[in-house]
């Protein structure tokens, strides 16, 4: 891990029919997300789809500057830390029910942060998202989310 300032982010599928939950003799698994993004990972939301796969939204950073001094002022006062992640993006991914391997992963348009993704019984899933005003998010396949509500489209 490049970033030892933050906690390890991982996803776990527990086999509740076995005492061990994960490991040999179970269908359980775990995936350490830092292995794909060693700079930083923060999980936004996770849910299971109709096939038992895990739908996951998260922020992942591929790099980490271990020498950068960062000073933050907030309601707790001023804190100084050393190290800052960079080369970051938001992702939506599907992890296989069988072993946690990546079935697919979509990098989201810059400025879009997914929150509270929920899967449905028909295999679809829905996500709420936030984005900056004066910004249009191009999700690909000709689907563009406008930054302002057009009353004629509602």
mmCIF file of N, CA, C and O in Angstrom, residues 74 89 131:
data_model
loop_
_atom_site.group_PDB
_atom_site.id
_atom_site.type_symbol
_atom_site.label_atom_id
_atom_site.label_comp_id
_atom_site.label_asym_id
_atom_site.label_seq_id
_atom_site.Cartn_x
_atom_site.Cartn_y
_atom_site.Cartn_z
ATOM 1 N N UNK A 74 -10.886 22.906 10.202
ATOM 2 C CA UNK A 74 -12.308 22.566 10.273
ATOM 3 C C UNK A 74 -12.836 22.810 11.662
ATOM 4 O O UNK A 74 -12.190 23.478 12.480
ATOM 5 N N UNK A 89 -10.555 8.973 -9.153
ATOM 6 C CA UNK A 89 -11.778 8.943 -9.958
ATOM 7 C C UNK A 89 -12.854 8.203 -9.165
ATOM 8 O O UNK A 89 -12.568 7.487 -8.210
ATOM 9 N N UNK A 131 -23.572 16.203 -8.469
ATOM 10 C CA UNK A 131 -22.598 16.747 -9.405
ATOM 11 C C UNK A 131 -22.616 18.265 -9.302
ATOM 12 O O UNK A 131 -23.578 18.857 -8.800
#
